[in-house]
mmCIF file of C-alpha atoms in Angstrom:
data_model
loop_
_atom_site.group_PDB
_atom_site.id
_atom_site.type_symbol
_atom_site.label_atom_id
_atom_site.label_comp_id
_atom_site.label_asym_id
_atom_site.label_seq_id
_atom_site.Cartn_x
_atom_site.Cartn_y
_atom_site.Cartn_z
ATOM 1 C CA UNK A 1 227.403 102.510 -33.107
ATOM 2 C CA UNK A 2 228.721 99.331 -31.969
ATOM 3 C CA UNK A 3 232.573 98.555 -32.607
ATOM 4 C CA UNK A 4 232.190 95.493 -34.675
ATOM 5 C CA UNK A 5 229.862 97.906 -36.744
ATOM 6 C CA UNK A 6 232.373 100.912 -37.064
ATOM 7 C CA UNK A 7 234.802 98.211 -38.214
ATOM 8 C CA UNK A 8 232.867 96.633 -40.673
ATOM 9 C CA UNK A 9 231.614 99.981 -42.135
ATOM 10 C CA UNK A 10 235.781 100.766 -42.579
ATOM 11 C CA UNK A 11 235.755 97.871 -44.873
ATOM 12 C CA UNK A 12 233.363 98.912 -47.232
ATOM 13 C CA UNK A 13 234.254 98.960 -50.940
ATOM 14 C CA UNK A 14 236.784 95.837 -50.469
ATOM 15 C CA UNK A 15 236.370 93.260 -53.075
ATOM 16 C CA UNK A 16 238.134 90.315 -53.813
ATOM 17 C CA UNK A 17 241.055 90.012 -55.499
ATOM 18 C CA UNK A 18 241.478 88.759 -58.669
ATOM 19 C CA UNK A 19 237.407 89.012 -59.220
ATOM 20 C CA UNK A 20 235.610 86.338 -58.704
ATOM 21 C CA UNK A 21 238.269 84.794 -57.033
ATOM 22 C CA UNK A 22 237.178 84.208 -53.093
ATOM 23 C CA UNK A 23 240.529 85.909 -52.697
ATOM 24 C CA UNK A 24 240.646 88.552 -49.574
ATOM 25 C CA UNK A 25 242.344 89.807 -46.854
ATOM 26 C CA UNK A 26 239.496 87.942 -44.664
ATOM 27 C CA UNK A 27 240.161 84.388 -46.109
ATOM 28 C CA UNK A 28 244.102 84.891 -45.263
ATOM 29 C CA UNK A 29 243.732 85.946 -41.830
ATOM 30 C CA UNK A 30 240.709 82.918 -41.424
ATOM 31 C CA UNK A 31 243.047 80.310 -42.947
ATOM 32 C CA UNK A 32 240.175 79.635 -45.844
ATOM 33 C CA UNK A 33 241.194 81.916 -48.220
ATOM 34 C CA UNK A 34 239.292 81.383 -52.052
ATOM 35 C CA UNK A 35 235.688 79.833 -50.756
ATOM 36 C CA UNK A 36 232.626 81.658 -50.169
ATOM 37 C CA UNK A 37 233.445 84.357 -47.217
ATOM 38 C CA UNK A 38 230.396 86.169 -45.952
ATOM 39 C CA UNK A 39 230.879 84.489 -42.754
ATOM 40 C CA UNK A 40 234.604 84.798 -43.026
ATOM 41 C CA UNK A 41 234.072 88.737 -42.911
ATOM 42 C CA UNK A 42 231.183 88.818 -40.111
ATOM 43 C CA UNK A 43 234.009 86.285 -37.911
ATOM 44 C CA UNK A 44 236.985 88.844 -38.568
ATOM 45 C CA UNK A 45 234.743 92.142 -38.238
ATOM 46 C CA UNK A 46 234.001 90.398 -34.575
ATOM 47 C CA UNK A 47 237.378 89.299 -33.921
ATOM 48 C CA UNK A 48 238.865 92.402 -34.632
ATOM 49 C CA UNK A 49 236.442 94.137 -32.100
ATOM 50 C CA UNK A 50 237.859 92.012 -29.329
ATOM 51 C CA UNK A 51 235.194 89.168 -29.763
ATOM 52 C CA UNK A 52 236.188 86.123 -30.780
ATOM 53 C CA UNK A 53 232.892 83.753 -32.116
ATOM 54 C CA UNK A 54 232.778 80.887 -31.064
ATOM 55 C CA UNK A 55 234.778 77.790 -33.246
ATOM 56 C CA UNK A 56 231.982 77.015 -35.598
ATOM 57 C CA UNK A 57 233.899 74.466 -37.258
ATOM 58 C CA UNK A 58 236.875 76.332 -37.663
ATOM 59 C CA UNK A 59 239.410 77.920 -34.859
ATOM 60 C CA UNK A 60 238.293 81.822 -35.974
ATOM 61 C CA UNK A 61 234.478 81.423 -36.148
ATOM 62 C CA UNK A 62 232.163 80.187 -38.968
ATOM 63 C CA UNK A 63 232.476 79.772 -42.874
ATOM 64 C CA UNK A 64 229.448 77.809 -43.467
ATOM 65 C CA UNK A 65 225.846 79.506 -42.676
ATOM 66 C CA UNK A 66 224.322 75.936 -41.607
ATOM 67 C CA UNK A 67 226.793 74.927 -39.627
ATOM 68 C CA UNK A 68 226.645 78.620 -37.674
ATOM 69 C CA UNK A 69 222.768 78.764 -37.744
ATOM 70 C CA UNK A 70 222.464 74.996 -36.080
ATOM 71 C CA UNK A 71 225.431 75.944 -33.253
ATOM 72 C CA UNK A 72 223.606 79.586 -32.463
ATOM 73 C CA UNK A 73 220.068 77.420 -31.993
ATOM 74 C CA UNK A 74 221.257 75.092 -29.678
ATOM 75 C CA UNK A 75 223.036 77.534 -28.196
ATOM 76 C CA UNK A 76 219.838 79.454 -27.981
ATOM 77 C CA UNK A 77 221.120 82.428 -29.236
ATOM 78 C CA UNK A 78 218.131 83.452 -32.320
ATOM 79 C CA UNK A 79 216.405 86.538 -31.094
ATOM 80 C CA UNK A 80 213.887 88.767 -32.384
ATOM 81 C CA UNK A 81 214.623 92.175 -31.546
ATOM 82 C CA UNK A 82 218.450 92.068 -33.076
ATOM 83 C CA UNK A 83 220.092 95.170 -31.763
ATOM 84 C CA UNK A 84 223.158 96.513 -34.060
ATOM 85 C CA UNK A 85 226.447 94.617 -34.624
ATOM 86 C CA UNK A 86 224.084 91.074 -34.137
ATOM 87 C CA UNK A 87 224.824 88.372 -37.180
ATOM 88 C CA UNK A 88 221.739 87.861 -39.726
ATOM 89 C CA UNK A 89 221.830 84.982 -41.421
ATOM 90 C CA UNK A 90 219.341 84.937 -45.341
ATOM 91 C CA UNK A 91 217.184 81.884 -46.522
ATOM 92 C CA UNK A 92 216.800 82.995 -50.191
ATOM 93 C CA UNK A 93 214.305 80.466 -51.124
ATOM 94 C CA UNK A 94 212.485 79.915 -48.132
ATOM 95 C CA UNK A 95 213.393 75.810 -47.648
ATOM 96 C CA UNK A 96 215.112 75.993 -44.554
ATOM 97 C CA UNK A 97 218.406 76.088 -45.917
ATOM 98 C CA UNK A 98 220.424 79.575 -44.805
ATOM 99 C CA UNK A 99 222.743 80.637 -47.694
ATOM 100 C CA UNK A 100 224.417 84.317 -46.808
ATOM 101 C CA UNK A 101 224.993 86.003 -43.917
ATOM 102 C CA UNK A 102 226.150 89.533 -42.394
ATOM 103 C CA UNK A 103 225.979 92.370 -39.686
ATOM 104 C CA UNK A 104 222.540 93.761 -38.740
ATOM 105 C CA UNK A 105 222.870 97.658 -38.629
ATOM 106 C CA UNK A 106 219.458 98.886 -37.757
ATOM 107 C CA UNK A 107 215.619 98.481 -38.618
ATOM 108 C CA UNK A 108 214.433 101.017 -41.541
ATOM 109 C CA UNK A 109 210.434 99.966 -40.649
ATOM 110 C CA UNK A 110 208.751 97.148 -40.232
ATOM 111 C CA UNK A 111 209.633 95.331 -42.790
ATOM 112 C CA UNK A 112 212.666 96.348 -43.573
ATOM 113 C CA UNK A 113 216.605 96.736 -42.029
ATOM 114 C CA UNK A 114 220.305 97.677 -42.977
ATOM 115 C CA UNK A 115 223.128 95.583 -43.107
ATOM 116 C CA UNK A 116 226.965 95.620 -43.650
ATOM 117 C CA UNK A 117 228.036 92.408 -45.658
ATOM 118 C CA UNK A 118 230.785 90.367 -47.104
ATOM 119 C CA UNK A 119 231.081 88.616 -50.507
ATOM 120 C CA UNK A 120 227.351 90.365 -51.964
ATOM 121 C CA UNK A 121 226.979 92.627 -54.961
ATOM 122 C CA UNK A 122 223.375 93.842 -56.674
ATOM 123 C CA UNK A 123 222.156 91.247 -58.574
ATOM 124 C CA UNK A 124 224.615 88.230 -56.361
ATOM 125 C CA UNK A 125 223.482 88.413 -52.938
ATOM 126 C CA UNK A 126 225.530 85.478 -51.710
ATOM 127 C CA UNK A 127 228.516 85.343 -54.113
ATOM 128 C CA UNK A 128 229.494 88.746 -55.172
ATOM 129 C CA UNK A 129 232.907 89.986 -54.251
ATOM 130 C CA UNK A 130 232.414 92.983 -52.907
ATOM 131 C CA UNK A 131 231.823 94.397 -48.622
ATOM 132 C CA UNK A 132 228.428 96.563 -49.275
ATOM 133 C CA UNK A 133 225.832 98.244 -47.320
ATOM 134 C CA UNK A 134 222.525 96.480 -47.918
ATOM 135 C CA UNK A 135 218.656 96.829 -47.503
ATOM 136 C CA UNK A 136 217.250 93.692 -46.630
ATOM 137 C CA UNK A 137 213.560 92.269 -45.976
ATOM 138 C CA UNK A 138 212.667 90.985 -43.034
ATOM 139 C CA UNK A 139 211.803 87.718 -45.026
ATOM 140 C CA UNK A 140 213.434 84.350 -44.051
ATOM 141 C CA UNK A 141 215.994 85.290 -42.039
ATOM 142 C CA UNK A 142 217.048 84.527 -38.328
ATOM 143 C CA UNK A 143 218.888 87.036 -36.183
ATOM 144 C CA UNK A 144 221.531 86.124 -33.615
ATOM 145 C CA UNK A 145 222.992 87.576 -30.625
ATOM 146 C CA UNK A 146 226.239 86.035 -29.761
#
């Protein structure tokens, strides 16, 4: 298992505090504490392997999926075949517009893979609070390798 993926599964069960409050340890050490913070936690699970992202718009990495998604085309970083610890970034509705991102963990099948994320819960994929293990379709999505 990669490091960035032994750290993020430590972090499992974190929430934010107060609920529904953006509030984490994440957002404090990203400067950005209180907004959305899936990318938040997929920049500090990196950083605190000993690889820093790239400044996406901020000095620690990304916040915003769009912003992250354009820099990691041009920088021609999509692949494929995403091997574990690479960032996945989720199109809910299919228009071309990424919304939530996270760690790729492994494939399950074809169709199918694992993933460690920030700020999801069952039933709020992109808002939810909590750092879960997830099961993901391999629908509308675009993997990187930073």
């Amino acid at each position: 298992m990669s490091e960035i993926l032994r750290i993020a599964e430590k972090e499992i069960g974190q929430t934010e505090k107060p609920a529904n409050s953006n509030k984490t340890k994440y957002g404090k050490w990203f400067g950005l504490d209180g907004v959305a913070w899936c990318g938040v936690f997929v920049s500090w699970c990196y950083a605190q392997a000993g690889f820093q992202l790239p400044k996406i718009g901020f000095l620690k990495g990304y916040a915003g999926c769009q912003t992250a998604v354009a820099y990691f085309k041009k920088m021609n970083q999509i692949t494929v075949n995403p091997v574990e610890g690479d960032i996945v970034f989720f199109d809910w509705n299919g228009d071309g517009r990424y919304d939530h991102t996270g760690l790729f963990v492994k494939w399950l099948n074809k169709t199918e893979f694992e993933t460690i994320e920030g700020n999801t819960a069952i039933g709020n994929d992109s808002n939810g609070g909590n750092v879960m293990k997830r099961i993901r379709k391999n629908n509308n999505v675009i993997f990187v390798h930073p």
